[in-house]
Short mmCIF file of C-alpha atoms in Angstrom, two decimals:
data_model
loop_
_atom_site.label_atom_id
_atom_site.label_comp_id
_atom_site.label_asym_id
_atom_site.label_seq_id
_atom_site.Cartn_x
_atom_site.Cartn_y
_atom_site.Cartn_z
CA UNK A 300 7.25 -22.90 -6.51
CA UNK A 301 5.21 -21.17 -9.16
CA UNK A 302 3.20 -18.27 -7.84
CA UNK A 303 0.68 -16.07 -9.70
CA UNK A 304 -0.17 -12.45 -7.92
CA UNK A 305 -3.31 -10.66 -9.04
CA UNK A 306 -3.40 -6.72 -8.74
CA UNK A 307 -6.63 -4.81 -9.87
CA UNK A 308 -6.01 -1.28 -8.89
CA UNK A 309 -3.37 1.41 -7.76
CA UNK A 310 -4.42 0.77 -4.16
CA UNK A 311 -3.64 -2.79 -3.89
CA UNK A 312 -0.43 -2.70 -5.92
CA UNK A 313 0.92 0.17 -3.63
CA UNK A 314 0.52 -2.57 -0.91
CA UNK A 315 1.84 -5.57 -2.82
CA UNK A 316 4.85 -3.72 -4.39
CA UNK A 317 7.50 -4.39 -1.80
CA UNK A 318 5.99 -8.08 -1.29
CA UNK A 319 6.61 -8.83 -4.93
CA UNK A 320 10.07 -7.29 -4.87
CA UNK A 321 10.97 -9.41 -1.68
CA UNK A 322 9.52 -12.40 -3.29
CA UNK A 323 11.52 -11.83 -6.48
CA UNK A 324 14.69 -12.09 -4.22
CA UNK A 325 13.93 -15.78 -3.40
CA UNK A 326 15.09 -18.12 -6.29
CA UNK A 327 12.64 -20.74 -5.18
CA UNK A 328 9.69 -18.73 -6.50
CA UNK A 329 8.75 -18.30 -9.98
CA UNK A 330 6.39 -14.99 -9.83
CA UNK A 331 4.08 -13.95 -12.47
CA UNK A 332 2.23 -10.96 -11.92
CA UNK A 333 -1.61 -10.35 -13.58
CA UNK A 334 -2.78 -6.98 -13.90
CA UNK A 335 -6.45 -6.11 -14.46
CA UNK A 336 -9.34 -3.72 -13.30
CA UNK A 337 -8.65 -0.06 -13.32
CA UNK A 338 -4.75 -0.38 -14.09
CA UNK A 339 -5.65 0.27 -17.91
CA UNK A 340 -8.25 2.81 -17.30
CA UNK A 341 -7.16 6.19 -18.83
CA UNK A 342 -9.77 7.71 -17.02
CA UNK A 343 -8.38 6.77 -13.64
CA UNK A 344 -4.82 7.42 -14.35
CA UNK A 345 -3.61 4.39 -16.26
CA UNK A 346 -1.88 3.10 -13.00
CA UNK A 347 -0.34 0.00 -14.96
CA UNK A 348 2.51 2.36 -15.44
CA UNK A 349 3.43 2.67 -12.02
CA UNK A 350 4.04 -1.16 -11.90
CA UNK A 351 6.33 -0.85 -15.01
CA UNK A 352 8.21 2.17 -13.28
CA UNK A 353 8.95 -0.15 -10.35
CA UNK A 354 10.84 -2.65 -12.57
CA UNK A 355 8.16 -5.22 -12.01
CA UNK A 356 6.99 -7.05 -14.95
CA UNK A 357 3.48 -7.39 -15.88
CA UNK A 358 3.25 -11.02 -17.40
CA UNK A 359 -0.47 -11.13 -18.21
CA UNK A 360 -2.90 -8.14 -18.91
CA UNK A 361 -6.63 -8.70 -18.62
CA UNK A 362 -8.44 -5.58 -20.16
CA UNK A 363 -11.94 -4.97 -19.02
CA UNK A 364 -14.18 -1.87 -19.75
CA UNK A 365 -14.51 -0.82 -16.09
CA UNK A 366 -18.06 0.00 -16.65
CA UNK A 367 -19.66 -0.15 -13.21
CA UNK A 368 -22.58 2.03 -14.01
CA UNK A 369 -24.99 -1.01 -13.13
CA UNK A 370 -24.74 -4.32 -11.58
CA UNK A 371 -25.34 -5.91 -15.17
CA UNK A 372 -22.46 -4.28 -16.81
CA UNK A 373 -20.09 -4.86 -13.85
CA UNK A 374 -21.08 -8.60 -13.91
CA UNK A 375 -20.36 -8.92 -17.56
CA UNK A 376 -16.78 -7.46 -17.18
CA UNK A 377 -16.38 -9.93 -14.36
CA UNK A 378 -17.42 -12.84 -16.72
CA UNK A 379 -14.97 -11.53 -19.30
CA UNK A 380 -12.20 -11.50 -16.61
CA UNK A 381 -12.90 -14.74 -15.29
CA UNK A 382 -12.89 -16.32 -18.71
CA UNK A 383 -9.29 -14.76 -19.52
CA UNK A 384 -8.12 -15.67 -16.07
CA UNK A 385 -9.10 -19.31 -16.35
CA UNK A 386 -6.82 -19.57 -19.69
CA UNK A 387 -3.92 -17.97 -17.86
CA UNK A 388 -4.12 -20.26 -14.73
CA UNK A 389 -4.52 -23.21 -16.98
CA UNK A 390 -1.41 -22.21 -18.91
CA UNK A 391 0.77 -21.22 -15.86
CA UNK A 392 -0.48 -24.10 -13.57
CA UNK A 393 0.41 -22.07 -10.45
CA UNK A 394 0.99 -23.73 -7.11
CA UNK A 395 -0.36 -20.78 -5.27
CA UNK A 396 -2.55 -17.85 -6.18
CA UNK A 397 -2.10 -14.69 -4.07
CA UNK A 398 -4.78 -11.77 -3.74
CA UNK A 399 -4.94 -8.83 -1.42
CA UNK A 400 -8.15 -6.91 -0.34
CA UNK A 401 -11.89 -6.80 -1.13
CA UNK A 402 -12.71 -5.59 -4.38
CA UNK A 403 -15.11 -7.23 -6.78
CA UNK A 404 -12.12 -8.13 -9.38
CA UNK A 405 -10.35 -9.83 -6.40
CA UNK A 406 -13.57 -11.73 -5.48
CA UNK A 407 -14.10 -12.91 -9.06
CA UNK A 408 -10.40 -13.91 -9.43
CA UNK A 409 -10.38 -15.74 -6.15
CA UNK A 410 -13.50 -17.78 -7.54
CA UNK A 411 -11.69 -18.59 -10.71
CA UNK A 412 -8.64 -20.03 -8.81
CA UNK A 413 -10.97 -21.81 -6.42
CA UNK A 414 -12.82 -23.43 -9.16
CA UNK A 415 -9.37 -24.24 -10.90
CA UNK A 416 -8.24 -26.02 -7.65
CA UNK A 417 -5.60 -23.55 -7.21
CA UNK A 418 -4.81 -22.89 -3.28
CA UNK A 419 -5.16 -19.16 -2.52
CA UNK A 420 -3.34 -16.91 -0.04
CA UNK A 421 -5.46 -13.97 0.96
CA UNK A 422 -4.03 -10.78 2.49
CA UNK A 423 -5.85 -8.25 4.61
CA UNK A 424 -8.82 -10.42 5.37
CA UNK A 425 -10.90 -10.52 8.51
CA UNK A 426 -11.56 -6.76 8.55
CA UNK A 427 -14.78 -5.10 8.89
CA UNK A 428 -15.93 -2.01 6.62
CA UNK A 429 -19.56 -2.11 7.08
CA UNK A 430 -20.46 0.66 4.90
CA UNK A 431 -19.50 -0.63 1.55
CA UNK A 432 -20.19 -3.91 -0.43
CA UNK A 433 -16.39 -4.73 0.07
CA UNK A 434 -17.37 -6.28 3.55
CA UNK A 435 -19.34 -9.24 1.78
CA UNK A 436 -16.50 -9.43 -0.97
CA UNK A 437 -13.80 -9.83 1.82
CA UNK A 438 -15.51 -12.48 3.97
CA UNK A 439 -16.08 -14.33 0.72
CA UNK A 440 -12.84 -14.54 -0.44
CA UNK A 441 -11.46 -15.50 2.96
CA UNK A 442 -13.80 -18.58 2.58
CA UNK A 443 -12.26 -19.38 -0.86
CA UNK A 444 -8.67 -19.00 0.45
CA UNK A 445 -6.68 -21.57 2.25
CA UNK A 446 -3.76 -19.40 3.52
CA UNK A 447 -4.46 -16.10 5.43
CA UNK A 448 -2.06 -12.96 6.25
CA UNK A 449 -3.99 -10.79 8.70
CA UNK A 450 -3.12 -7.24 9.59
CA UNK A 451 -4.05 -7.26 13.29
CA UNK A 452 -4.62 -9.92 15.86
CA UNK A 453 -8.30 -9.14 15.86
CA UNK A 454 -8.67 -9.78 12.19
CA UNK A 455 -6.59 -13.02 12.81
CA UNK A 456 -9.22 -13.99 15.29
CA UNK A 457 -11.92 -13.05 13.07
CA UNK A 458 -10.85 -15.31 10.24
CA UNK A 459 -10.63 -18.17 12.79
CA UNK A 460 -14.09 -17.54 13.81
CA UNK A 461 -15.10 -17.73 10.22
CA UNK A 462 -14.15 -21.40 10.46
CA UNK A 463 -10.48 -21.22 8.91
CA UNK A 464 -7.59 -23.39 10.25
CA UNK A 465 -5.98 -21.64 12.90
CA UNK A 466 -2.44 -22.95 11.87
CA UNK A 467 -2.99 -21.39 8.35
CA UNK A 468 -3.89 -17.93 9.75
CA UNK A 469 -1.01 -15.42 10.35
CA UNK A 470 -0.97 -12.09 11.87
CA UNK A 471 1.75 -10.29 9.97
CA UNK A 472 0.71 -6.67 10.06
CA UNK A 473 -0.32 -4.38 7.35
CA UNK A 474 1.86 -3.88 4.16
CA UNK A 475 0.89 -0.51 3.80
CA UNK A 476 2.14 0.40 7.33
CA UNK A 477 5.48 -1.50 6.60
CA UNK A 478 5.91 0.14 3.16
CA UNK A 479 6.07 3.80 4.86
CA UNK A 480 9.10 2.52 6.66
CA UNK A 481 10.71 1.24 3.71
CA UNK A 482 9.93 3.84 1.18
CA UNK A 483 12.22 6.79 0.38
CA UNK A 484 9.67 9.67 0.23
CA UNK A 485 9.92 13.03 -1.51
CA UNK A 486 10.43 16.02 0.66
CA UNK A 487 8.11 19.24 0.21
CA UNK A 488 10.28 21.03 -2.50
CA UNK A 489 10.67 17.69 -4.44
CA UNK A 490 7.06 16.99 -4.13
CA UNK A 491 6.44 20.43 -5.49
CA UNK A 492 8.65 19.84 -8.47
CA UNK A 493 6.93 16.42 -9.29
CA UNK A 494 3.31 17.97 -8.99
CA UNK A 495 4.16 21.16 -10.52
CA UNK A 496 2.42 23.21 -7.99
CA UNK A 497 3.49 25.73 -5.14
CA UNK A 498 2.34 24.50 -1.66
CA UNK A 499 0.80 26.96 0.81
CA UNK A 500 1.68 26.59 4.58
CA UNK A 501 -1.02 24.16 5.38
CA UNK A 502 -1.97 21.22 3.13
CA UNK A 503 -4.99 18.81 3.09
CA UNK A 504 -5.09 15.58 1.04
CA UNK A 505 -8.63 14.61 0.26
CA UNK A 506 -9.78 11.12 -1.01
CA UNK A 507 -13.40 10.53 -1.28
CA UNK A 508 -14.76 7.07 -2.29
CA UNK A 509 -18.33 6.07 -3.20
CA UNK A 510 -20.61 5.02 -0.20
CA UNK A 511 -23.26 2.32 -0.34
CA UNK A 512 -25.88 4.30 -2.16
CA UNK A 513 -25.73 7.22 -4.77
CA UNK A 514 -27.68 9.48 -2.22
CA UNK A 515 -25.14 8.70 0.46
CA UNK A 516 -22.19 9.33 -1.83
CA UNK A 517 -23.65 12.89 -3.24
CA UNK A 518 -24.42 13.96 0.31
CA UNK A 519 -20.83 13.16 1.71
CA UNK A 520 -19.12 14.76 -1.30
CA UNK A 521 -21.07 17.86 -1.21
CA UNK A 522 -20.62 18.12 2.59
CA UNK A 523 -16.89 17.92 2.43
CA UNK A 524 -16.49 20.31 -0.52
CA UNK A 525 -18.87 22.99 1.30
CA UNK A 526 -16.41 22.95 4.22
CA UNK A 527 -13.12 23.13 1.93
CA UNK A 528 -14.74 25.91 -0.01
CA UNK A 529 -13.87 27.99 3.10
CA UNK A 530 -10.22 27.12 3.22
CA UNK A 531 -8.79 28.81 0.30
CA UNK A 532 -5.70 29.51 2.31
CA UNK A 533 -4.81 26.17 2.14
CA UNK A 534 -3.39 23.72 -0.65
CA UNK A 535 -5.99 20.98 -1.32
CA UNK A 536 -4.71 17.91 -3.15
CA UNK A 537 -7.60 15.58 -4.44
CA UNK A 538 -7.13 12.15 -5.93
CA UNK A 539 -9.97 10.34 -7.91
CA UNK A 540 -11.88 7.60 -6.36
CA UNK A 541 -11.31 3.98 -7.34
CA UNK A 542 -13.53 1.84 -9.91
CA UNK A 543 -16.55 1.59 -7.79
CA UNK A 544 -20.11 2.34 -8.43
CA UNK A 545 -21.29 5.90 -8.22
CA UNK A 546 -17.44 7.13 -8.69
CA UNK A 547 -18.76 9.44 -11.49
CA UNK A 548 -20.77 11.42 -8.99
CA UNK A 549 -17.66 12.26 -6.88
CA UNK A 550 -15.43 12.94 -10.26
CA UNK A 551 -17.91 15.42 -11.64
CA UNK A 552 -18.20 17.25 -8.38
CA UNK A 553 -14.34 17.31 -7.77
CA UNK A 554 -13.73 18.61 -11.39
CA UNK A 555 -16.20 21.37 -10.91
CA UNK A 556 -14.86 22.34 -7.53
CA UNK A 557 -11.19 22.28 -8.61
CA UNK A 558 -12.05 24.49 -11.71
CA UNK A 559 -13.41 27.17 -9.59
CA UNK A 560 -10.79 27.10 -6.84
CA UNK A 561 -7.01 27.75 -7.73
CA UNK A 562 -5.73 26.25 -4.16
CA UNK A 563 -7.31 22.83 -5.26
CA UNK A 564 -5.42 20.30 -7.51
CA UNK A 565 -6.94 17.09 -8.85
CA UNK A 566 -4.69 14.18 -9.74
CA UNK A 567 -6.17 10.96 -11.58
CA UNK A 568 -3.42 8.74 -9.73
CA UNK A 569 -0.30 9.90 -7.75
CA UNK A 570 1.11 6.60 -7.36
CA UNK A 571 2.43 5.16 -4.24
CA UNK A 572 5.45 7.31 -3.36
CA UNK A 573 3.91 10.79 -4.47
CA UNK A 574 0.71 9.84 -2.48
CA UNK A 575 2.47 8.99 0.54
CA UNK A 576 4.63 12.05 0.39
CA UNK A 577 1.61 13.92 0.29
CA UNK A 578 0.28 12.22 3.45
CA UNK A 579 3.44 12.92 5.04
CA UNK A 580 3.36 16.76 4.70
CA UNK A 581 -0.32 17.21 4.97
CA UNK A 582 -1.93 18.46 8.14
CA UNK A 583 -4.87 15.91 7.40
CA UNK A 584 -6.36 13.42 4.91
CA UNK A 585 -10.02 14.14 4.56
CA UNK A 586 -12.64 11.50 3.47
CA UNK A 587 -13.50 7.93 3.73
CA UNK A 588 -10.48 6.30 2.25
CA UNK A 589 -8.64 3.20 3.72
CA UNK A 590 -5.40 5.24 3.47
CA UNK A 591 -6.61 7.40 6.29
CA UNK A 592 -7.13 4.40 8.52
CA UNK A 593 -4.15 2.02 7.41
CA UNK A 594 -1.45 4.62 6.41
CA UNK A 595 -1.84 8.21 7.73
CA UNK A 596 -1.42 7.16 11.45
CA UNK A 597 2.09 6.09 10.75
CA UNK A 598 3.00 9.78 9.90
CA UNK A 599 1.25 11.03 13.16
CA UNK A 600 -0.94 13.36 11.18
CA UNK A 601 -4.82 13.68 11.47
CA UNK A 602 -7.20 11.49 9.53
CA UNK A 603 -10.85 13.11 9.35
CA UNK A 604 -12.94 10.24 8.64
CA UNK A 605 -16.46 10.69 7.53
CA UNK A 606 -19.34 8.59 6.16
CA UNK A 607 -19.64 4.85 6.77
CA UNK A 608 -17.41 3.29 4.38
CA UNK A 609 -14.42 2.51 7.08
CA UNK A 610 -16.92 1.74 9.99
CA UNK A 611 -15.74 -1.39 11.81
CA UNK A 612 -11.97 -0.95 11.30
CA UNK A 613 -9.60 -0.70 14.06
CA UNK A 614 -8.43 2.85 14.23
CA UNK A 615 -5.62 4.87 15.74
CA UNK A 616 -6.14 7.78 18.09
CA UNK A 617 -5.21 10.22 15.47
CA UNK A 618 -8.33 9.19 13.66
CA UNK A 619 -11.40 11.52 14.07
CA UNK A 620 -14.66 9.88 13.10
CA UNK A 621 -17.37 12.46 12.18
CA UNK A 622 -20.97 12.58 10.56
CA UNK A 623 -21.07 13.63 6.99
CA UNK A 624 -22.29 17.03 7.91
CA UNK A 625 -20.17 20.35 7.09
CA UNK A 626 -20.66 21.43 10.61
CA UNK A 627 -19.16 18.31 12.16
CA UNK A 628 -16.14 18.23 9.47
CA UNK A 629 -15.50 21.85 10.13
CA UNK A 630 -15.38 21.24 13.95
CA UNK A 631 -12.90 18.56 13.28
CA UNK A 632 -10.61 20.70 11.15
CA UNK A 633 -10.36 23.25 13.81
CA UNK A 634 -9.80 20.45 16.39
CA UNK A 635 -6.49 19.25 14.60
CA UNK A 636 -4.93 22.52 15.26
CA UNK A 637 -5.55 22.57 19.03
CA UNK A 638 -3.05 21.69 21.72
CA UNK A 639 -5.26 18.80 22.72
CA UNK A 640 -4.97 17.00 19.61
CA UNK A 641 -1.38 17.71 19.21
CA UNK A 642 -0.98 15.73 22.41
CA UNK A 643 -3.03 13.12 21.15
CA UNK A 644 -1.46 12.52 17.92
CA UNK A 645 2.26 12.63 19.62
CA UNK A 646 1.13 9.48 21.75
CA UNK A 647 -0.82 7.78 18.74
CA UNK A 648 0.70 4.79 16.81
CA UNK A 649 -0.47 2.80 13.84
CA UNK A 650 -2.18 -0.42 15.00
CA UNK A 651 -1.36 -2.19 11.64
CA UNK A 652 2.50 -1.75 11.89
CA UNK A 653 4.50 -4.76 12.51
CA UNK A 654 8.13 -5.10 11.52
CA UNK A 655 9.20 -7.17 8.50
CA UNK A 656 5.59 -7.79 7.21
CA UNK A 657 6.80 -8.92 3.60
CA UNK A 658 9.61 -10.92 4.83
CA UNK A 659 7.46 -12.83 7.23
CA UNK A 660 4.93 -13.73 4.27
CA UNK A 661 7.83 -14.72 2.30
CA UNK A 662 9.13 -16.93 5.00
CA UNK A 663 5.83 -18.66 5.67
CA UNK A 664 5.34 -19.30 1.87
CA UNK A 665 8.81 -20.60 1.61
CA UNK A 666 8.51 -22.90 4.47
CA UNK A 667 4.99 -24.26 3.65
CA UNK A 668 4.36 -27.68 2.07
CA UNK A 669 1.54 -26.42 -0.41
CA UNK A 670 0.74 -30.15 -1.23
CA UNK A 671 -0.52 -30.65 2.16
CA UNK A 672 -2.56 -27.48 2.01
CA UNK A 673 -6.01 -28.79 1.26
CA UNK A 674 -7.87 -27.12 -1.74
CA UNK A 675 -10.97 -26.05 -0.13
#
């Protein structure tokens, strides 16, 4: 069975990594990985290096400019990507095309596979994130796909509500939640050596992603940094946003903040192991990243989620939703150190965790007769 898997960013590869390694164990599968998007962006950390460090071969590289300054430039990039991907698909003739998530690169790659009449398996469909364009991308990918691997029963039900065949929709859990259980993380001292910083007693990991408009992105970033400016006794670990429109607004403000605050450290891309290790030792992740929803609850540490980007997702009890206002964010920071919150997080669990997620996906694909899967 010839399977093509596409990855477009550090975030989706960190989820796909263990699945790819699990699939490679099966001699029935002939896996070819296609890398594109921000993986080859120097500005965003050249995350393709993490793929190579994982001893996973990149069979096809699709370089694009990652210019998301306007819809016109983004669409031009997507046209280039689709054209190159068409040639790859025609050459590989895959039996199945696997994609994960909801980015614009994923939508255009799914559309290319769909037009090429290749069955698509979509991971992490059926979710809601009403504060970003990703919501529309995700549901569109669902309608282009034939096989669906949902991370929660509620999302499975939503995929079926969208008109998909129930027998081809599977609730397997979240790959990110499972990866935490399977990954050997770094301890505090190991992480200090890797990052070349000395941690203070308390640590925050901060990941801010663009909101639906430039104005909302500016406001969110400004309010978070205003609060963090008062926490000079803590180590602040920042990671850059992904390749989304208005990310430059965030990057500029983060660089300015880090330059003025010696307790703040900015990383283009930490990679999966270092990022998860940071979450493990942090008191909280602050921002509007999906990592705070899908992964941080596994560590029973706090997520201070602000803005609208993650509105609609199922959330653990350890997640605190607050308005993008400095007063509300500061109140949440005080709350995470209270006895009440310590009790809450001790009883909290990650709703996306299910045992053997990757193995379940491999088993389902392995036993499936793709010739009987109707190309939509």
